[in-house]
mmCIF file with all atom_site columns, C-alpha atoms in Angstrom:
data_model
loop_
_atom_site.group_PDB
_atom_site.id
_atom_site.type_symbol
_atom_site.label_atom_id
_atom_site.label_alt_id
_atom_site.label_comp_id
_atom_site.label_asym_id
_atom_site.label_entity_id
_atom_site.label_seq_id
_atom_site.pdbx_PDB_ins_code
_atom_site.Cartn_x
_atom_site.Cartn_y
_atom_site.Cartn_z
_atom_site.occupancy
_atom_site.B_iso_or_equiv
_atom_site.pdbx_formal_charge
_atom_site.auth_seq_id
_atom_site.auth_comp_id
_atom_site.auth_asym_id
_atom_site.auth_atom_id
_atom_site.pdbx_PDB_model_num
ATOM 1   C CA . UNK A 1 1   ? -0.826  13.085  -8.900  1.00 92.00 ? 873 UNK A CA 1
ATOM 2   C CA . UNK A 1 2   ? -0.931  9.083   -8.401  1.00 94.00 ? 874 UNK A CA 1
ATOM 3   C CA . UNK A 1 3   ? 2.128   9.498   -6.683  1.00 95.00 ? 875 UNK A CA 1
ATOM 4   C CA . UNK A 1 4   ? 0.650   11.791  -3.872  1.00 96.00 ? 876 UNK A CA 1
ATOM 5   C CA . UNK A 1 5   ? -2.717  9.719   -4.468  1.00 97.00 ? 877 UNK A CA 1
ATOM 6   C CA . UNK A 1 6   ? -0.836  6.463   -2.854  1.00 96.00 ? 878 UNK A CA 1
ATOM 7   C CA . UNK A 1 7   ? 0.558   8.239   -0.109  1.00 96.00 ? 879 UNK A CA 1
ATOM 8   C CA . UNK A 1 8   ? -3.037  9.608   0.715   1.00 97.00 ? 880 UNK A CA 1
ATOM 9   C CA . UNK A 1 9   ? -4.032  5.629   0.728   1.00 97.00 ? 881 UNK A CA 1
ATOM 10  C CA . UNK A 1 10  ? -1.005  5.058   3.076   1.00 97.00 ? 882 UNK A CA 1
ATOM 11  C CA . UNK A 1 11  ? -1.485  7.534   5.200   1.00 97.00 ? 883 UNK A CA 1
ATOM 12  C CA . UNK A 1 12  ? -5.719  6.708   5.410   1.00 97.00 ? 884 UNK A CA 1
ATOM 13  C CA . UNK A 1 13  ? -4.529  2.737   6.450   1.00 97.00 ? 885 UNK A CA 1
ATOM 14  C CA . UNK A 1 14  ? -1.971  4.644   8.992   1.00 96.00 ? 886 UNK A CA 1
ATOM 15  C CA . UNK A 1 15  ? -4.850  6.639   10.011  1.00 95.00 ? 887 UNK A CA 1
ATOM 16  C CA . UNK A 1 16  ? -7.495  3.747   10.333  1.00 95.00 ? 888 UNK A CA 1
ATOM 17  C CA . UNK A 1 17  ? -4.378  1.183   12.560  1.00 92.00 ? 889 UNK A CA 1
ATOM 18  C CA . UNK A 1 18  ? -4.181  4.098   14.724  1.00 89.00 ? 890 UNK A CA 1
ATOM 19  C CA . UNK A 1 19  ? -8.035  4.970   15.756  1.00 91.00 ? 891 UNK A CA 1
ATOM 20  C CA . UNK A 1 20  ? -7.938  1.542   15.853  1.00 92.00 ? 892 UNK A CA 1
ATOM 21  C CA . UNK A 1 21  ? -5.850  0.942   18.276  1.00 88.00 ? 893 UNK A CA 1
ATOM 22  C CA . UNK A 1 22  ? -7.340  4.013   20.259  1.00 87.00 ? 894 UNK A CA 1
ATOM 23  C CA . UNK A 1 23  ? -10.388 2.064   20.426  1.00 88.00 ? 895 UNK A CA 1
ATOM 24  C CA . UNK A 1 24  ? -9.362  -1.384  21.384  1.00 89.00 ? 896 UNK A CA 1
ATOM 25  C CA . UNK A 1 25  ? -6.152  -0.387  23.453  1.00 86.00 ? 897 UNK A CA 1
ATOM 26  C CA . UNK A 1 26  ? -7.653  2.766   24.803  1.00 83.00 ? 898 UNK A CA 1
ATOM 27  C CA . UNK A 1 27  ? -6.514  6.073   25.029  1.00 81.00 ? 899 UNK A CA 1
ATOM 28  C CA . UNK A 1 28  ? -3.999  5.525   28.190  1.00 80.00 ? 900 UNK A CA 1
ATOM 29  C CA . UNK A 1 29  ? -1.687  2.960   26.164  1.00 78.00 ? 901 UNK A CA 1
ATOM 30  C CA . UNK A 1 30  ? -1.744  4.780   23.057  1.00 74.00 ? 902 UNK A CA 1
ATOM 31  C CA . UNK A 1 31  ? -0.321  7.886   24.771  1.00 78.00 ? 903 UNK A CA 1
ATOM 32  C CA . UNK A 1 32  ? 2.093   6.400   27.450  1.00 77.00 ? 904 UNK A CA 1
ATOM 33  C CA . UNK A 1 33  ? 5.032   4.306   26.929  1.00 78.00 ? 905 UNK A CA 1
ATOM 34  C CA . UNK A 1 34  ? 3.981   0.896   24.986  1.00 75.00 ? 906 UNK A CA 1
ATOM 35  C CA . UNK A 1 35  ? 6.150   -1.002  27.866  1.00 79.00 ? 907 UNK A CA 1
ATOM 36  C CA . UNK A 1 36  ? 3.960   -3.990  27.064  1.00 78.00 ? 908 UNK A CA 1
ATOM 37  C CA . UNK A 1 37  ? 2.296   -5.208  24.230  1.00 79.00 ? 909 UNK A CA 1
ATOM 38  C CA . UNK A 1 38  ? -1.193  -5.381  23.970  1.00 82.00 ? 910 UNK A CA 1
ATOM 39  C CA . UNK A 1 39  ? -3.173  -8.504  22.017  1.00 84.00 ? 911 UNK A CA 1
ATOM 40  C CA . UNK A 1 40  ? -3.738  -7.653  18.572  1.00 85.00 ? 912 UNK A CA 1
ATOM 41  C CA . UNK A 1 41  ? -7.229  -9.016  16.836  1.00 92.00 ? 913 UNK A CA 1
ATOM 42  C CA . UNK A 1 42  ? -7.569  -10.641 13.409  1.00 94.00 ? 914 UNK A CA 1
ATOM 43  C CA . UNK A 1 43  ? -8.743  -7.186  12.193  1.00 94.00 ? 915 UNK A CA 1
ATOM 44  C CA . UNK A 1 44  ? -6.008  -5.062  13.518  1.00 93.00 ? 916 UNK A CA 1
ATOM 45  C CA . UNK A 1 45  ? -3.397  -8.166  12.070  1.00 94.00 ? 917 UNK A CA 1
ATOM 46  C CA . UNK A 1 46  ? -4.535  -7.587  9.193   1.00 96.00 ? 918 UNK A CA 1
ATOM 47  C CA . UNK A 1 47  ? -4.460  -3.397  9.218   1.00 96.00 ? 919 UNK A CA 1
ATOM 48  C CA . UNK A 1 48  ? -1.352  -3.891  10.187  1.00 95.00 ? 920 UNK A CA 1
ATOM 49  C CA . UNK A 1 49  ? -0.086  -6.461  7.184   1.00 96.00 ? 921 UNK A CA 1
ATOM 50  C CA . UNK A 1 50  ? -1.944  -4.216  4.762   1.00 96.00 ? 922 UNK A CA 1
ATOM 51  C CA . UNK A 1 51  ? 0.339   -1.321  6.088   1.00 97.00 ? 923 UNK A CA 1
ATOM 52  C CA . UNK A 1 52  ? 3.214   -3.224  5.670   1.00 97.00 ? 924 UNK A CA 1
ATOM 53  C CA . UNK A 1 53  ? 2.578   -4.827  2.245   1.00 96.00 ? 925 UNK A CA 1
ATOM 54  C CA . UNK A 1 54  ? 1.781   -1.039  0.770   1.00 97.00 ? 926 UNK A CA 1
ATOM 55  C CA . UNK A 1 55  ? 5.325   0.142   2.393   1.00 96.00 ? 927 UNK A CA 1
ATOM 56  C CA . UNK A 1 56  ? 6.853   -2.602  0.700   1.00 96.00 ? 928 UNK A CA 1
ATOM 57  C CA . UNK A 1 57  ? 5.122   -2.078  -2.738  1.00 96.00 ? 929 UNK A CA 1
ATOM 58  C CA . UNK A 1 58  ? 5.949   1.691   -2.220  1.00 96.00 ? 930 UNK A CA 1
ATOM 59  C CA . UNK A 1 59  ? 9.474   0.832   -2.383  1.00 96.00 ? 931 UNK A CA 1
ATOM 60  C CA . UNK A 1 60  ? 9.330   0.189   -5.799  1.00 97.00 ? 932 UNK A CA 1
ATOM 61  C CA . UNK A 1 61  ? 6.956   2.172   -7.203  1.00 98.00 ? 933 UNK A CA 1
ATOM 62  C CA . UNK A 1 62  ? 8.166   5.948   -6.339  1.00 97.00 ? 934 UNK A CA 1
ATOM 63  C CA . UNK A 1 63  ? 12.037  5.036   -7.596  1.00 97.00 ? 935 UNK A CA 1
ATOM 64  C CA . UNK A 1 64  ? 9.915   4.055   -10.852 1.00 97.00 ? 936 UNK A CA 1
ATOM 65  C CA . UNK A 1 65  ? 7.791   7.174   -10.900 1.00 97.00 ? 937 UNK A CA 1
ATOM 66  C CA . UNK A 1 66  ? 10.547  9.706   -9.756  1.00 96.00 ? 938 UNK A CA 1
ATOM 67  C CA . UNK A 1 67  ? 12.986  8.321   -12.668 1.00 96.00 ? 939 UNK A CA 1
ATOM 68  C CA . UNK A 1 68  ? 9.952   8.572   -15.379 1.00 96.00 ? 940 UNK A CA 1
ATOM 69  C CA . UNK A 1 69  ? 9.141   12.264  -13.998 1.00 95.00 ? 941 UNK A CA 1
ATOM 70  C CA . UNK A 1 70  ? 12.719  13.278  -13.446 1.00 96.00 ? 942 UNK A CA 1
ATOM 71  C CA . UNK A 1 71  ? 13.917  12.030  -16.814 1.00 95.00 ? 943 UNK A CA 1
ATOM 72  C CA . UNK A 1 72  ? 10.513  13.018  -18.589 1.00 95.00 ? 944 UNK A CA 1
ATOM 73  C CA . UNK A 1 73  ? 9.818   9.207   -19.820 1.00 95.00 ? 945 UNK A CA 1
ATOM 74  C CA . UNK A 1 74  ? 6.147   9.617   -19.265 1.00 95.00 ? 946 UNK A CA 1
ATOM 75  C CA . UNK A 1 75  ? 3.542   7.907   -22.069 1.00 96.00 ? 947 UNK A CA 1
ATOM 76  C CA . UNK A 1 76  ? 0.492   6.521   -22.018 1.00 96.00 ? 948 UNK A CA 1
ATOM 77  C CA . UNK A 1 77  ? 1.574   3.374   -20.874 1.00 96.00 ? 949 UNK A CA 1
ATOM 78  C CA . UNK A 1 78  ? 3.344   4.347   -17.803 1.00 97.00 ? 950 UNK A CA 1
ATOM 79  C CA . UNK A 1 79  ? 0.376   7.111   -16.742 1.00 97.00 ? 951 UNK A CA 1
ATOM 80  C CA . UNK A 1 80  ? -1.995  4.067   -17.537 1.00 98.00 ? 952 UNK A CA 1
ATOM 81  C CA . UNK A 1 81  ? 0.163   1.921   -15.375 1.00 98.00 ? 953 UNK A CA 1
ATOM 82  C CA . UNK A 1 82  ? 0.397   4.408   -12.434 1.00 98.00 ? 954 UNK A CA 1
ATOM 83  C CA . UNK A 1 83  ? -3.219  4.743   -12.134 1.00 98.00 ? 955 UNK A CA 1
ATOM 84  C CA . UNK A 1 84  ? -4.180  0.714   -12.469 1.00 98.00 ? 956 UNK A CA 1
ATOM 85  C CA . UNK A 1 85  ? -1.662  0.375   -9.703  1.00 98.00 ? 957 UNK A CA 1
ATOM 86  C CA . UNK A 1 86  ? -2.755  2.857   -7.237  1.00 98.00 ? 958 UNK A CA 1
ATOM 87  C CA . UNK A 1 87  ? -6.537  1.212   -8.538  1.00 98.00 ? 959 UNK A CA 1
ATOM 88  C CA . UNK A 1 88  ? -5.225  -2.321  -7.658  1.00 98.00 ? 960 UNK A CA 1
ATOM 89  C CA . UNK A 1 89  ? -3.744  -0.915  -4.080  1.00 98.00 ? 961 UNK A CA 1
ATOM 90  C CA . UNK A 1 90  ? -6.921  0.594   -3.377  1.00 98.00 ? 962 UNK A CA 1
ATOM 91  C CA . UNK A 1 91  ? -8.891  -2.409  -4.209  1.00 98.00 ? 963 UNK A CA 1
ATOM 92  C CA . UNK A 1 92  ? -6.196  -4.706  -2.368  1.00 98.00 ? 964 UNK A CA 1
ATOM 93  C CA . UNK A 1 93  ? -6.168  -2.582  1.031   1.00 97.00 ? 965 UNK A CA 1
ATOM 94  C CA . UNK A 1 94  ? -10.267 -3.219  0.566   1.00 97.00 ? 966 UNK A CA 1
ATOM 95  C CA . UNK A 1 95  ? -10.062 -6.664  0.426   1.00 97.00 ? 967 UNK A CA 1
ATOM 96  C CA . UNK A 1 96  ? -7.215  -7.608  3.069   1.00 96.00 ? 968 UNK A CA 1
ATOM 97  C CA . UNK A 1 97  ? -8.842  -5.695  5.330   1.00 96.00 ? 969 UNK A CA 1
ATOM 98  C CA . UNK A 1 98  ? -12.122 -7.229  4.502   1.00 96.00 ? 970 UNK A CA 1
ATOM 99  C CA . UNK A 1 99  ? -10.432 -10.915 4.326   1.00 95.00 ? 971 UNK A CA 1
ATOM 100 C CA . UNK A 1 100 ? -11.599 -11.660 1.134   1.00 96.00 ? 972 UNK A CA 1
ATOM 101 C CA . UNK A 1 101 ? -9.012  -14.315 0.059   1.00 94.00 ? 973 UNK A CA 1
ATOM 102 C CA . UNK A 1 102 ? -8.283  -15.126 -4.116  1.00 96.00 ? 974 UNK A CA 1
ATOM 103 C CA . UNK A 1 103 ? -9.852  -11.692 -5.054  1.00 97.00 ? 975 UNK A CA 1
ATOM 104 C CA . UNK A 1 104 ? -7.421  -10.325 -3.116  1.00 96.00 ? 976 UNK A CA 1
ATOM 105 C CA . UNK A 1 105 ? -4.141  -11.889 -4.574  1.00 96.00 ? 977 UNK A CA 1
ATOM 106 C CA . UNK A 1 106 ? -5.674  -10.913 -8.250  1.00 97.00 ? 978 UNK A CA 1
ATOM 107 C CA . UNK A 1 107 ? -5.532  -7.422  -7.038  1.00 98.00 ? 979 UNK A CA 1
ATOM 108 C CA . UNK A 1 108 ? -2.426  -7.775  -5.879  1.00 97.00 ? 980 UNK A CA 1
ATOM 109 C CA . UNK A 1 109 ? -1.279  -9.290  -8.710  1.00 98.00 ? 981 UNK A CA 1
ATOM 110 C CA . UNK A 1 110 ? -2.712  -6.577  -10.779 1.00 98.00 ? 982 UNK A CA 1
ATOM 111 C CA . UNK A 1 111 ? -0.395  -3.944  -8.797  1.00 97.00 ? 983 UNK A CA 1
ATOM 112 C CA . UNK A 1 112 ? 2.413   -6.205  -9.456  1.00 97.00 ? 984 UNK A CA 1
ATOM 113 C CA . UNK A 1 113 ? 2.104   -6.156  -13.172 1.00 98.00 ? 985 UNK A CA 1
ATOM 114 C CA . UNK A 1 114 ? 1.604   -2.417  -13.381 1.00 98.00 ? 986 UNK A CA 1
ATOM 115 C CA . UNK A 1 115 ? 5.171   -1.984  -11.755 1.00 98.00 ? 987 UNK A CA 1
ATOM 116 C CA . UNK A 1 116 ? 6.545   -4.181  -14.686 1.00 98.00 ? 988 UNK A CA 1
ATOM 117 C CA . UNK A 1 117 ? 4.861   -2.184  -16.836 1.00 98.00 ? 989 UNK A CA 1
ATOM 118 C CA . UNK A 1 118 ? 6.250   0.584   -15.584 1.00 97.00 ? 990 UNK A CA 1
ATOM 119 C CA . UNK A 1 119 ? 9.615   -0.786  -15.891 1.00 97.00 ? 991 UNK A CA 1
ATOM 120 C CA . UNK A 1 120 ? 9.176   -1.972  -18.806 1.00 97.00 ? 992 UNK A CA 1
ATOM 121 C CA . UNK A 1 121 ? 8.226   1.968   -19.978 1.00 96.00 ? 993 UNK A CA 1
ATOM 122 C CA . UNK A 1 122 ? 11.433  3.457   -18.459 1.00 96.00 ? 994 UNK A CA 1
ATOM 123 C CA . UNK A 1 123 ? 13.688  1.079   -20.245 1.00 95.00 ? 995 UNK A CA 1
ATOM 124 C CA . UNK A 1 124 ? 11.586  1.452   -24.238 1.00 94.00 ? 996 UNK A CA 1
ATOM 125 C CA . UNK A 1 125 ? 11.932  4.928   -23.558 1.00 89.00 ? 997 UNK A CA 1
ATOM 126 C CA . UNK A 1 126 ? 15.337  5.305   -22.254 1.00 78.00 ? 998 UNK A CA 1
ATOM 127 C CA . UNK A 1 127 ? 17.217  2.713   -24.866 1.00 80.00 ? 999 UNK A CA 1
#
């Protein structure tokens, strides 16, 4: 369930970038060819980083999942893990988007932690 939960938050920040840029870039560039660039604001920077910085975070955490559901490693630790990570991602995507700075790296760091605990669940369990 946290596994389809993050791709829900992914695909809500996909979402969001692309009204977005329907209302700053208008309807005509979003449907032609996007020959030229158009100007990006601070606010659709930052969707746009938030995007990326979940993809990249995703990387990590569905090999971990997929190898604890697969091989049927699951404990409290790593379903405790799973769900302060996709808390921390949540609370993250808030605050990039919102530009709170320090807040924002704690979340981050947060997420960050919860993968190593997940690691760290996969390997007790499998050795």
């Amino acid at each position: 369930m946290i596994l389809a939960a993050t791709g829900f938050l992914q695909f809500i920040l996909l979402t969001t970038h692309g009204v977005f840029l329907f209302l700053t870039a208008g309807m005509a560039w979003g449907i032609g060819r996007r020959d030229k660039p158009i100007e990006s604001s601070d606010l659709g920077r930052r969707i746009e980083r938030t995007i990326i910085n979940n993809m990249e975070s995703l990387g990590v955490f569905i090999p971990l999942i997929i190898t604890i559901q697969i091989a049927g490693l699951s404990t409290p630790l790593t379903e405790a893990s799973a769900a302060i990570y996709l808390g921390a991602r949540v609370v993250f995507s808030a605050l990039y988007l919102g530009n709170i700075p320090y807040v924002r790296t704690a979340a981050w760091l947060t997420g960050q932690f919860s993968l190593l605990a997940l690691g760290y669940g996969i390997l007790t369990q499998a050795f």
